[in-house]
PDB file of C-alpha atoms in Angstrom:
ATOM      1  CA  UNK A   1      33.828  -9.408   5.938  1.00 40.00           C
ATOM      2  CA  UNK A   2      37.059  -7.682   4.844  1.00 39.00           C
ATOM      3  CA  UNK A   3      37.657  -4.556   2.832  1.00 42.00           C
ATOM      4  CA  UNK A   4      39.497  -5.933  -0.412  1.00 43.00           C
ATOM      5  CA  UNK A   5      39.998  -4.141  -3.108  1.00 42.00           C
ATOM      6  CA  UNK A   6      38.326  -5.706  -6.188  1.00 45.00           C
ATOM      7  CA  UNK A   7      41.327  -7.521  -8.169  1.00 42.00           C
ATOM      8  CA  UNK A   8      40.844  -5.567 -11.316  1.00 43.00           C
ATOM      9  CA  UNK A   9      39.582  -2.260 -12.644  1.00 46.00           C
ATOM     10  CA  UNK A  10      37.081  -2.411 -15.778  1.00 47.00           C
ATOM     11  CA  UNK A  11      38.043  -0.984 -18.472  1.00 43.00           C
ATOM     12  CA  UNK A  12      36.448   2.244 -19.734  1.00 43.00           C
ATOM     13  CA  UNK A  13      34.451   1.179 -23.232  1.00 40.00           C
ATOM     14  CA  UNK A  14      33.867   2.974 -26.487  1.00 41.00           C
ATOM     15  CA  UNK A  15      31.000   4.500 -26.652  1.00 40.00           C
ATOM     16  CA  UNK A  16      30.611   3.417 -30.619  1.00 39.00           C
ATOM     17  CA  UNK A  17      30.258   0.042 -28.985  1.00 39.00           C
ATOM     18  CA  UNK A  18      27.279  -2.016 -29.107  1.00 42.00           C
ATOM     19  CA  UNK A  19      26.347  -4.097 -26.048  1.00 43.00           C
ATOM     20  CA  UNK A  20      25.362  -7.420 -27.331  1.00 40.00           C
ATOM     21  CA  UNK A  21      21.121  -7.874 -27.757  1.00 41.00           C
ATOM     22  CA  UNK A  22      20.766  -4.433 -28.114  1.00 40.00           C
ATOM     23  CA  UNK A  23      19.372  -4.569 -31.713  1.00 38.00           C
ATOM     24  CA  UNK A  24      16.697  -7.202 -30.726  1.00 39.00           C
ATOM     25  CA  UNK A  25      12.851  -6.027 -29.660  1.00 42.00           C
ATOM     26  CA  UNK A  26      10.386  -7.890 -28.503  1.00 50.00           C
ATOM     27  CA  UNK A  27       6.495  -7.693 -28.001  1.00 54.00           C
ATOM     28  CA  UNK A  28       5.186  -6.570 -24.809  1.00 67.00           C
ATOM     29  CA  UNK A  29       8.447  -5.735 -23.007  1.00 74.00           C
ATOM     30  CA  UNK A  30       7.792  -2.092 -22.350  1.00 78.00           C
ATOM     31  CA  UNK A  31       4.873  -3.487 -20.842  1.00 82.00           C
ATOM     32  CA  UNK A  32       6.694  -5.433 -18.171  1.00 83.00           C
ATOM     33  CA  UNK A  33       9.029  -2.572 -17.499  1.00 92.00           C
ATOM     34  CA  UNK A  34       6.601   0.243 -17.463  1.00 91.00           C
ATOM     35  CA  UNK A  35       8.269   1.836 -13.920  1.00 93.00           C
ATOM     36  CA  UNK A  36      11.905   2.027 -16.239  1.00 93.00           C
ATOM     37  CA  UNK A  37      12.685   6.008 -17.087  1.00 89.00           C
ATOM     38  CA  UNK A  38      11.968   5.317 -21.165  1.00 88.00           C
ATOM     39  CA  UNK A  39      14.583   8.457 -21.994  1.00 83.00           C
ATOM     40  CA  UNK A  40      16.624   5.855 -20.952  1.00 88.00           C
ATOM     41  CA  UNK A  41      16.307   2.320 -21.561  1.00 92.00           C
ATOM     42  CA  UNK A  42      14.924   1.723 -25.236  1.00 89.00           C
ATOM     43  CA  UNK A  43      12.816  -1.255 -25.921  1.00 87.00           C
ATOM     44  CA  UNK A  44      16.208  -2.944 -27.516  1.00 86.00           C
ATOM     45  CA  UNK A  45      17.882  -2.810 -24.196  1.00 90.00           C
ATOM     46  CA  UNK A  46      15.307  -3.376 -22.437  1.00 91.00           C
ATOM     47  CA  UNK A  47      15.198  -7.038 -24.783  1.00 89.00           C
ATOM     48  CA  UNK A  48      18.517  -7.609 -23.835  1.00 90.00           C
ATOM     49  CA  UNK A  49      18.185  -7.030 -20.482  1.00 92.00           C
ATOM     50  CA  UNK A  50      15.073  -9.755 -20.559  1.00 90.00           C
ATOM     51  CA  UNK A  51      17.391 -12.185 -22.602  1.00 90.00           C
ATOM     52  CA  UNK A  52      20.830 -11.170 -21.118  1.00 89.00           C
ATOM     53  CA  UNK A  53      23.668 -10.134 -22.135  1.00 90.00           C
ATOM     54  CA  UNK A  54      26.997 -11.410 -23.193  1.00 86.00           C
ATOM     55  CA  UNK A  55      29.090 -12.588 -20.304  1.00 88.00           C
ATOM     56  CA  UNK A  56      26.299 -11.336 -18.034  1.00 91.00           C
ATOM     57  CA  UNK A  57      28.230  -7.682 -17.504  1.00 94.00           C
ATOM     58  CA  UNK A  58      26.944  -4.518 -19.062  1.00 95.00           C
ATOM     59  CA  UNK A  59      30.172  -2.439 -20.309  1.00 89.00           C
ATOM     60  CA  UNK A  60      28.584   0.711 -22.342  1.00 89.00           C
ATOM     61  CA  UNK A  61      26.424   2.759 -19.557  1.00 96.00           C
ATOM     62  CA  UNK A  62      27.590   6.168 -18.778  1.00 97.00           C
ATOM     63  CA  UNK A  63      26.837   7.813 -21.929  1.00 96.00           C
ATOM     64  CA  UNK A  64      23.318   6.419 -20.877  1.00 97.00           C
ATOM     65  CA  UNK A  65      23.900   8.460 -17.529  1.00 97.00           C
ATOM     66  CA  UNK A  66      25.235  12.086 -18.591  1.00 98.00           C
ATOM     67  CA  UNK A  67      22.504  12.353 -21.876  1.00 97.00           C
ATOM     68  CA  UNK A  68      20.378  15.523 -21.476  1.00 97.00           C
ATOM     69  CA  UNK A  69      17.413  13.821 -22.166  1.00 96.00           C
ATOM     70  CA  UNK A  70      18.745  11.690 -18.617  1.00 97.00           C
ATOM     71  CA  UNK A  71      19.442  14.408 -16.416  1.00 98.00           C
ATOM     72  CA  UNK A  72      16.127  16.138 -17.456  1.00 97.00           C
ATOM     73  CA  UNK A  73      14.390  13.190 -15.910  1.00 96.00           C
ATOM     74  CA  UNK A  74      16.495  12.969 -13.180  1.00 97.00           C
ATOM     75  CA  UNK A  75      15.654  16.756 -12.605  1.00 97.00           C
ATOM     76  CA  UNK A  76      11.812  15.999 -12.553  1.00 96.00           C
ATOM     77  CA  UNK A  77      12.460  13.086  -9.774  1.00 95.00           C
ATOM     78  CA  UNK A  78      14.300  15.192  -7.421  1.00 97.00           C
ATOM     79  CA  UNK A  79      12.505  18.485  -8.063  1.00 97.00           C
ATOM     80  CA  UNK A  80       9.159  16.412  -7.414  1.00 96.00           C
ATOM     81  CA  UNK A  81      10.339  15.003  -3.868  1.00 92.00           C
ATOM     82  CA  UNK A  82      11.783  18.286  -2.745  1.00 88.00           C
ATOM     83  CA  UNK A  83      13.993  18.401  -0.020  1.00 90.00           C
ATOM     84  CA  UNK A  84      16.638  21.337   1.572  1.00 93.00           C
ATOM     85  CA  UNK A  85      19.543  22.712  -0.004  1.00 95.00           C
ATOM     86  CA  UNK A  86      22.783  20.748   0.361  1.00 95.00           C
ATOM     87  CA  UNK A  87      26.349  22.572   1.778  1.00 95.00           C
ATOM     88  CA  UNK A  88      26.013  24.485  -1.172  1.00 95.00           C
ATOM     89  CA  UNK A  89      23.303  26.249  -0.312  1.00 95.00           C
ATOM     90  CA  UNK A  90      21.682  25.846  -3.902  1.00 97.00           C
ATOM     91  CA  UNK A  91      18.042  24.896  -3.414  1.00 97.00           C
ATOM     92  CA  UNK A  92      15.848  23.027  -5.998  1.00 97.00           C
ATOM     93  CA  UNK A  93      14.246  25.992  -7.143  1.00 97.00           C
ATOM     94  CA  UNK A  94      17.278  28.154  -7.739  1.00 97.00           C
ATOM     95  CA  UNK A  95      19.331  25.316  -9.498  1.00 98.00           C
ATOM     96  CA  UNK A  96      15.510  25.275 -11.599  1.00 97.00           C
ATOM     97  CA  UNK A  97      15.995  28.802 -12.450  1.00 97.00           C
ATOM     98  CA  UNK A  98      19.428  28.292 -15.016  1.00 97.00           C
ATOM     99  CA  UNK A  99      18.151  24.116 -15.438  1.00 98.00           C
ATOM    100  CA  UNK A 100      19.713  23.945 -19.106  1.00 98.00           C
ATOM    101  CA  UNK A 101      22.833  25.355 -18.151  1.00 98.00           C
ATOM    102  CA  UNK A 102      23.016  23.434 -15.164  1.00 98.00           C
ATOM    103  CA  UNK A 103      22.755  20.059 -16.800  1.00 98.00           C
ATOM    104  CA  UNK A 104      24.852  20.918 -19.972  1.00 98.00           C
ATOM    105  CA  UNK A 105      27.706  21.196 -17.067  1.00 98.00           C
ATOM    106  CA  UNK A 106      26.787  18.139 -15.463  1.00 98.00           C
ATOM    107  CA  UNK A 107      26.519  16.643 -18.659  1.00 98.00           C
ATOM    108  CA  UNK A 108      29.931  17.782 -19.841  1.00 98.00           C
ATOM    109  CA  UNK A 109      31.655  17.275 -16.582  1.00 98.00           C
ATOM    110  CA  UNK A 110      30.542  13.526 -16.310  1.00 98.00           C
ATOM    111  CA  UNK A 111      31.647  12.902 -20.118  1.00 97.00           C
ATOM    112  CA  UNK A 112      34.759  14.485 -19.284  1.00 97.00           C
ATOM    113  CA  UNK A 113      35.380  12.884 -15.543  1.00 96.00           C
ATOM    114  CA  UNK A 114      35.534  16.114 -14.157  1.00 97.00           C
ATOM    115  CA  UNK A 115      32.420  15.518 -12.412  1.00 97.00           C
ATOM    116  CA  UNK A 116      33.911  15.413  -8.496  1.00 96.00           C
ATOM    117  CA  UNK A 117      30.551  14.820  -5.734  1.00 96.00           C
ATOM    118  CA  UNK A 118      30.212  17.602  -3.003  1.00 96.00           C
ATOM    119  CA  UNK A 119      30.054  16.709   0.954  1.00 94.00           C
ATOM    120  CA  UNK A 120      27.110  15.443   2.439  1.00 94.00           C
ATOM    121  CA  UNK A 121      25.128  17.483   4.670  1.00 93.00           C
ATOM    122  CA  UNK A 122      24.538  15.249   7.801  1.00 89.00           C
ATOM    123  CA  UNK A 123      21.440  16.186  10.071  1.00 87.00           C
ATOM    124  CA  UNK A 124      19.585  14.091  12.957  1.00 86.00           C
ATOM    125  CA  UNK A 125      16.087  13.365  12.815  1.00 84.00           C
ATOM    126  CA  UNK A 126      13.514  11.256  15.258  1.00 85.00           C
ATOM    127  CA  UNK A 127      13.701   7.783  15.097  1.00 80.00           C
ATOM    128  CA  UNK A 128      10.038   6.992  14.558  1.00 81.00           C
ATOM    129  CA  UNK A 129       8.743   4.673  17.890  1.00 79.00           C
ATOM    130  CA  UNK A 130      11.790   5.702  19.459  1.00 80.00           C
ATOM    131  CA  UNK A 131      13.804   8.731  21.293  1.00 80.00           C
ATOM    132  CA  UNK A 132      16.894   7.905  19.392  1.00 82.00           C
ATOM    133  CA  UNK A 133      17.544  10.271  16.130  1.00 83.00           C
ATOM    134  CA  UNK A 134      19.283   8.951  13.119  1.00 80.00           C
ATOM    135  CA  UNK A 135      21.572  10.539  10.944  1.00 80.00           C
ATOM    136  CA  UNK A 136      20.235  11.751   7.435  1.00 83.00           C
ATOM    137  CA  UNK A 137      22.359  12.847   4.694  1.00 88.00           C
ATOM    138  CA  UNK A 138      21.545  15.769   2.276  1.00 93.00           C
ATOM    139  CA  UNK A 139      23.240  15.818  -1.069  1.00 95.00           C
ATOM    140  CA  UNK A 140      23.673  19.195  -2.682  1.00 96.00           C
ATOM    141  CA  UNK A 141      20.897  19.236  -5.502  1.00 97.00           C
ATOM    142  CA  UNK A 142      23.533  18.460  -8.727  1.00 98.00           C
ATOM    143  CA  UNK A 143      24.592  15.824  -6.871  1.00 97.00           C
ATOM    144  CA  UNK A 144      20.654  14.408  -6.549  1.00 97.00           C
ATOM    145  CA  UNK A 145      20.222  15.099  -9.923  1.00 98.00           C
ATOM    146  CA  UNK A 146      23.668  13.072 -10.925  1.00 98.00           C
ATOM    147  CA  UNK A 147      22.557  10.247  -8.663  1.00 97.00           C
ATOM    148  CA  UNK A 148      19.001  10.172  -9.545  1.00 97.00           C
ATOM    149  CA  UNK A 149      19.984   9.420 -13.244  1.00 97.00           C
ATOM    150  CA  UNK A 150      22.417   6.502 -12.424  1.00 98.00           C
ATOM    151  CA  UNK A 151      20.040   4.885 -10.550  1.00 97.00           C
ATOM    152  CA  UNK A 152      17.819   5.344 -13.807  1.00 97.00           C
ATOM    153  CA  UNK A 153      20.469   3.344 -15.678  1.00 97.00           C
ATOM    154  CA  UNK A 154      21.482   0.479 -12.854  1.00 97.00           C
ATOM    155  CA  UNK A 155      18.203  -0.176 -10.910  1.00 97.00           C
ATOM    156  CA  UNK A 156      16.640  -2.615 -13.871  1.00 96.00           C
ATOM    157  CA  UNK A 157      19.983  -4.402 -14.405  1.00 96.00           C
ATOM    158  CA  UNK A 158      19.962  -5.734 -10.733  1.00 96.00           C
ATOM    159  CA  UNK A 159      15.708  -5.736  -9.957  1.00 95.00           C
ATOM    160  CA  UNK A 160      15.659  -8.521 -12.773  1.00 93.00           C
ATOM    161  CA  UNK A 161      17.415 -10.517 -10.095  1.00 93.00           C
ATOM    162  CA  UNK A 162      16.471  -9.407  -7.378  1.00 94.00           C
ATOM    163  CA  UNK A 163      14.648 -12.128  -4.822  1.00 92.00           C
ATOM    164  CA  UNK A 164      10.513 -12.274  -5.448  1.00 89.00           C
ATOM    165  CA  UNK A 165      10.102 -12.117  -1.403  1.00 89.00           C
ATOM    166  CA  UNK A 166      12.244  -8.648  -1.416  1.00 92.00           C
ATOM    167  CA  UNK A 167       9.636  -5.589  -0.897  1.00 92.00           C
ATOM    168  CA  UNK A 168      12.404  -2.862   0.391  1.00 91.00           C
ATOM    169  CA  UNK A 169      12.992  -0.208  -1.830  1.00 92.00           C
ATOM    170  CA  UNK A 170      11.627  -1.843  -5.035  1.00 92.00           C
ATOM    171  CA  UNK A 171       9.890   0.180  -8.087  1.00 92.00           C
ATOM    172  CA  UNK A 172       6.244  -0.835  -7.366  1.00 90.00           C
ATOM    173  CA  UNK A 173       6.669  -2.933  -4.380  1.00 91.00           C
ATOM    174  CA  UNK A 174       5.685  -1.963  -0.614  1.00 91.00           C
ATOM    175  CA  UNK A 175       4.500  -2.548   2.676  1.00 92.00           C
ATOM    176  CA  UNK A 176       1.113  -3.765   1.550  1.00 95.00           C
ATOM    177  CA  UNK A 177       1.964  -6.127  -0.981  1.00 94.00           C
ATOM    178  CA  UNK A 178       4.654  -7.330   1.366  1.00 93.00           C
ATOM    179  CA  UNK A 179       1.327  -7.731   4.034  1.00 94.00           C
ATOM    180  CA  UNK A 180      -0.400  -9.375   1.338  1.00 95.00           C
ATOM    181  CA  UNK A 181       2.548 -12.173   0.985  1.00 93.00           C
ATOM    182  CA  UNK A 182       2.285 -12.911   4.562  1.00 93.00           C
ATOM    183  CA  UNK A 183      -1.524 -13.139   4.622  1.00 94.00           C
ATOM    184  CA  UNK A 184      -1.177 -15.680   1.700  1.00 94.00           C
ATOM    185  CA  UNK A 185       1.668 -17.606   3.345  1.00 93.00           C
ATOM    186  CA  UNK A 186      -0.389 -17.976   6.972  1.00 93.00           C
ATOM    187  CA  UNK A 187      -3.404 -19.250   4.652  1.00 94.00           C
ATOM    188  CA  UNK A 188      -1.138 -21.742   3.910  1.00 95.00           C
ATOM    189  CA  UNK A 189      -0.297 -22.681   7.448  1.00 94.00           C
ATOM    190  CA  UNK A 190       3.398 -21.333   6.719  1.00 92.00           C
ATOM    191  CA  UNK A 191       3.852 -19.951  10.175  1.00 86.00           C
ATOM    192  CA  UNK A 192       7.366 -19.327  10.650  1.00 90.00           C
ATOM    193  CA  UNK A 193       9.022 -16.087  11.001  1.00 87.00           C
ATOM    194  CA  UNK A 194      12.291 -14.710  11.463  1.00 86.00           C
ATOM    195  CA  UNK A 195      12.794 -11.328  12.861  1.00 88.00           C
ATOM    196  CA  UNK A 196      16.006  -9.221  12.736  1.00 87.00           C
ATOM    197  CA  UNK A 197      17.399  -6.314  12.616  1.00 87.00           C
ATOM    198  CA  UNK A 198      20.371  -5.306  10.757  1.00 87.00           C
ATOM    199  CA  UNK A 199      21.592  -1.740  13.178  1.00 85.00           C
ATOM    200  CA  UNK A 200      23.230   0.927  11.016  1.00 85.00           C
ATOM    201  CA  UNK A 201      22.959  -1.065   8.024  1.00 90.00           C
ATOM    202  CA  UNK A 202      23.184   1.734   5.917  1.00 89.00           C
ATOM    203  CA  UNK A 203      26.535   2.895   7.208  1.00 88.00           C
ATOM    204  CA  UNK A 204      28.006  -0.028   7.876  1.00 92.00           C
ATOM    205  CA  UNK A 205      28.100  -1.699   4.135  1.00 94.00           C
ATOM    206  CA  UNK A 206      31.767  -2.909   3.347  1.00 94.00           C
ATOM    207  CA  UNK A 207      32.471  -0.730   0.619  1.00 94.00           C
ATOM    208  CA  UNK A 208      34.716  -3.054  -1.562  1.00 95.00           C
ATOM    209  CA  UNK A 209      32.557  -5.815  -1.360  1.00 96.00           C
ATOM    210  CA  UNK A 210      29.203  -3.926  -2.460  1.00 96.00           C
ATOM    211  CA  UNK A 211      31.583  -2.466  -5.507  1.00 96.00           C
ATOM    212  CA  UNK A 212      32.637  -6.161  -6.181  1.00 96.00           C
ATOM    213  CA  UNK A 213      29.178  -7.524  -6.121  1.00 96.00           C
ATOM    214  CA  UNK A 214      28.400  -4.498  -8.775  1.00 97.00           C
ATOM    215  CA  UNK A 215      31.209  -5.478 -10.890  1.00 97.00           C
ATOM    216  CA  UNK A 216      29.621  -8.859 -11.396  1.00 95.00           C
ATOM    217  CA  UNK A 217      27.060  -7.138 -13.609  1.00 96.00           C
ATOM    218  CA  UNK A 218      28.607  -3.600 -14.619  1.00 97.00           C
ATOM    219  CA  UNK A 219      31.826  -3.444 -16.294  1.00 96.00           C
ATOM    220  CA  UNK A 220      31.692   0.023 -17.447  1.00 96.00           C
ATOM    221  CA  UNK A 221      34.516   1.846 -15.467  1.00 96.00           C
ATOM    222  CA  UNK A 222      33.561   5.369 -15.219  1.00 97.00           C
ATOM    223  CA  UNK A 223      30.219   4.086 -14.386  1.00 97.00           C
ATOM    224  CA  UNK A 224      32.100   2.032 -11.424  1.00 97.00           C
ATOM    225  CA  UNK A 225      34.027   4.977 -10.638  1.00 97.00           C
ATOM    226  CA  UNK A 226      31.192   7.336 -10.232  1.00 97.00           C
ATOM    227  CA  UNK A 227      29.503   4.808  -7.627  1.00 97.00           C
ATOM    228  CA  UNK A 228      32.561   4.703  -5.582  1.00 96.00           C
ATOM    229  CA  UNK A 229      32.820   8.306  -5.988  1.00 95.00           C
ATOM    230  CA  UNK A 230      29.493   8.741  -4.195  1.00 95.00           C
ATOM    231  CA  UNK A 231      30.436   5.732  -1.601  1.00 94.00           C
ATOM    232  CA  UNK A 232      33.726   8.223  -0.591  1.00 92.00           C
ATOM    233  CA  UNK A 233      31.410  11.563  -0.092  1.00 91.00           C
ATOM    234  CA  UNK A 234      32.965  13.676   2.342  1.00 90.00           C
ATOM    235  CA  UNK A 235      29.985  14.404   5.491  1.00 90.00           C
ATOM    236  CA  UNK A 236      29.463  17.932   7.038  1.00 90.00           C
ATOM    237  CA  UNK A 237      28.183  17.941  10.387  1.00 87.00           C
ATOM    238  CA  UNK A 238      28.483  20.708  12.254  1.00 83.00           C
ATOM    239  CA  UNK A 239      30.915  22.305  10.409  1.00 85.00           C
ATOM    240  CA  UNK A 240      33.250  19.265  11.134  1.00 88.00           C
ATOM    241  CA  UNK A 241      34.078  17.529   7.430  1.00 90.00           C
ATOM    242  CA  UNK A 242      35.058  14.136   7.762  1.00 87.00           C
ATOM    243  CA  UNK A 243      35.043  11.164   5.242  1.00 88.00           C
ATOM    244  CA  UNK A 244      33.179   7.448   5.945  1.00 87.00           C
ATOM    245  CA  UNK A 245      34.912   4.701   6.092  1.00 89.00           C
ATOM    246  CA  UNK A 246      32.232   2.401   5.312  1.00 90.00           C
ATOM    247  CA  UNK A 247      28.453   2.431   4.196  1.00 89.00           C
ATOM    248  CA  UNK A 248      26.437   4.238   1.633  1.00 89.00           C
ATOM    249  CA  UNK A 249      25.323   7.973   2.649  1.00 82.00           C
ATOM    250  CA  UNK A 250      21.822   8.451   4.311  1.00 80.00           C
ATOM    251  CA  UNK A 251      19.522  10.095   2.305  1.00 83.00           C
ATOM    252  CA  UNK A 252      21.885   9.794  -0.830  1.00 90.00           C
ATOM    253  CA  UNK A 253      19.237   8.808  -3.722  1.00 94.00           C
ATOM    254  CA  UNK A 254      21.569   6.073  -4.828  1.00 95.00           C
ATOM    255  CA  UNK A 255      21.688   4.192  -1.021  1.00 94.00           C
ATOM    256  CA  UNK A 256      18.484   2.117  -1.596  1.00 94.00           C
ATOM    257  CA  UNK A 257      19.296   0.477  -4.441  1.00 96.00           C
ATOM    258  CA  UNK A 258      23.225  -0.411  -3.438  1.00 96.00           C
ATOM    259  CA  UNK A 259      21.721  -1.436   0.020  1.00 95.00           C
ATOM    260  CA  UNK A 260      19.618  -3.844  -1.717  1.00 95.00           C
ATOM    261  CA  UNK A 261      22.381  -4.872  -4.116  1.00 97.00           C
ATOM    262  CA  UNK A 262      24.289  -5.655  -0.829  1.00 96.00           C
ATOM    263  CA  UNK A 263      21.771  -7.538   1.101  1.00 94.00           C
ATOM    264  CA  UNK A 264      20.709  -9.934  -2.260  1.00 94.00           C
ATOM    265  CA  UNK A 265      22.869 -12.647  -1.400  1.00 92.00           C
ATOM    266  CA  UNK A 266      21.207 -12.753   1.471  1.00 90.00           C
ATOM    267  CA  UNK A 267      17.399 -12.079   0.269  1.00 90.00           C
ATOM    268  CA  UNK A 268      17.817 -15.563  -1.739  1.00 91.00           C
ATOM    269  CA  UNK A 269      19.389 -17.012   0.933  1.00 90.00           C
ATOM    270  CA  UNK A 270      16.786 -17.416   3.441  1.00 84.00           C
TER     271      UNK A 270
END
């Protein structure tokens, strides 16, 4: 595939604005989305995202992304799973210590579009059941936070869609129940398999495509311009800075769900 930039640029969307279907409820839908961050999707959008929306795009998002009550969640997710400082130096625990003040900047600076992503710290790590090392990125903890809460707001747009026999980075999905498919579909004398391997997948997405295949559902523009923000993170290794030209950054909490939002096309494919 080619690198084409998409054709148009959304339009950025009042935030008095009502997405169509958001004023609608329905029994039993928190119940089927029990794994969605409920600071952020209500049980109204959660109905419209079970009936759809108008045109199929959803156009008011970010003010969804920079609330408080957001980036406090966001903060629990990445202060729960750890991890090293970025190039900042900031660890989880210091940016804990000021954690109101912290997000009421993040907050402001994403409402604002001041909000600008710091480099990537790149490291090498073993290659499990293999002597090769692969690169893993290391965000600087605002930007975790930042990309922890978008993901809040665009992973239940696209897992609606996403194909049943997809088990990769999916809220409540693994390698068991993906085990448990198989064991169902040899009981079945289904005993065809295709095996492959898709090397450097992660760094070799074509940016402008993933962003168009996101534009079929997001129309929100800052919300689309934060993503690509992330996509264009600078990467410090070694004390060389250098920018991607492709792919979505290792280790980035936002990669699994664009890598899957990528690879869709193909999921219903085969």
């Amino acid at each position: 595939m080619t690198e084409q930039a998409p054709e148009a640029t959304p339009a950025t969307v009042s935030e008095a604005t009502q997405q169509a279907g958001e004023a609608q409820s329905a029994v039993g839908v928190r119940a089927r989305w029990d794994w969605v961050e409920p600071e952020v999707w209500t049980e109204r959008m959660l109905t419209a995202l079970e009936q759809g929306v108008k045109g199929g795009k959803w156009f008011r998002l970010i003010d969804k992304v920079y609330a408080m009550r957001t980036l406090r969640q966001a903060f629990a997710r990445v202060q729960a799973n750890r991890g090293a400082a970025g190039v900042d130096h900031v660890t989880v625990e210091e940016f804990e210590r000021d954690l109101e003040a912290n997000l009421e900047k993040l907050s402001q600076e994403l409402a604002e579009e001041r909000y600008r992503p710091q480099a990537v710290r790149r490291v090498w790590i073993p290659k499990p059941g293999s002597q090769e090392k692969r690169p893993l990125g290391i965000p600087t903890v605002r930007d975790r936070v930042v990309q922890a809460a978008l993901r809040a707001v665009l992973e239940p747009i696209f897992e609606r869609d996403f194909a049943a026999q997809s088990y990769g980075f999916r809220p409540k999905r693994g390698c068991k129940d993906a085990l448990r498919r198989v064991d169902h579909l040899l009981k079945q004398d289904q005993s065809w398999v295709v095996d492959a391997d898709l090397k450097s997948y992660f760094d070799t997405i074509p940016r402008a495509d993933l962003l168009a295949r996101i534009q079929t559902k997001i129309a929100d523009g800052r919300v689309l311009r934060l993503v690509e923000a992330f996509l264009r993170q600078g990467v410090l290794e070694e004390m060389n800075l250098w920018t991607p030209e492709a792919g979505t950054p290792q280790g980035a909490v936002i990669s699994p769900l664009l890598s899957n939002i990528y690879l869709d096309a193909l999921d219903h494919a085969m």
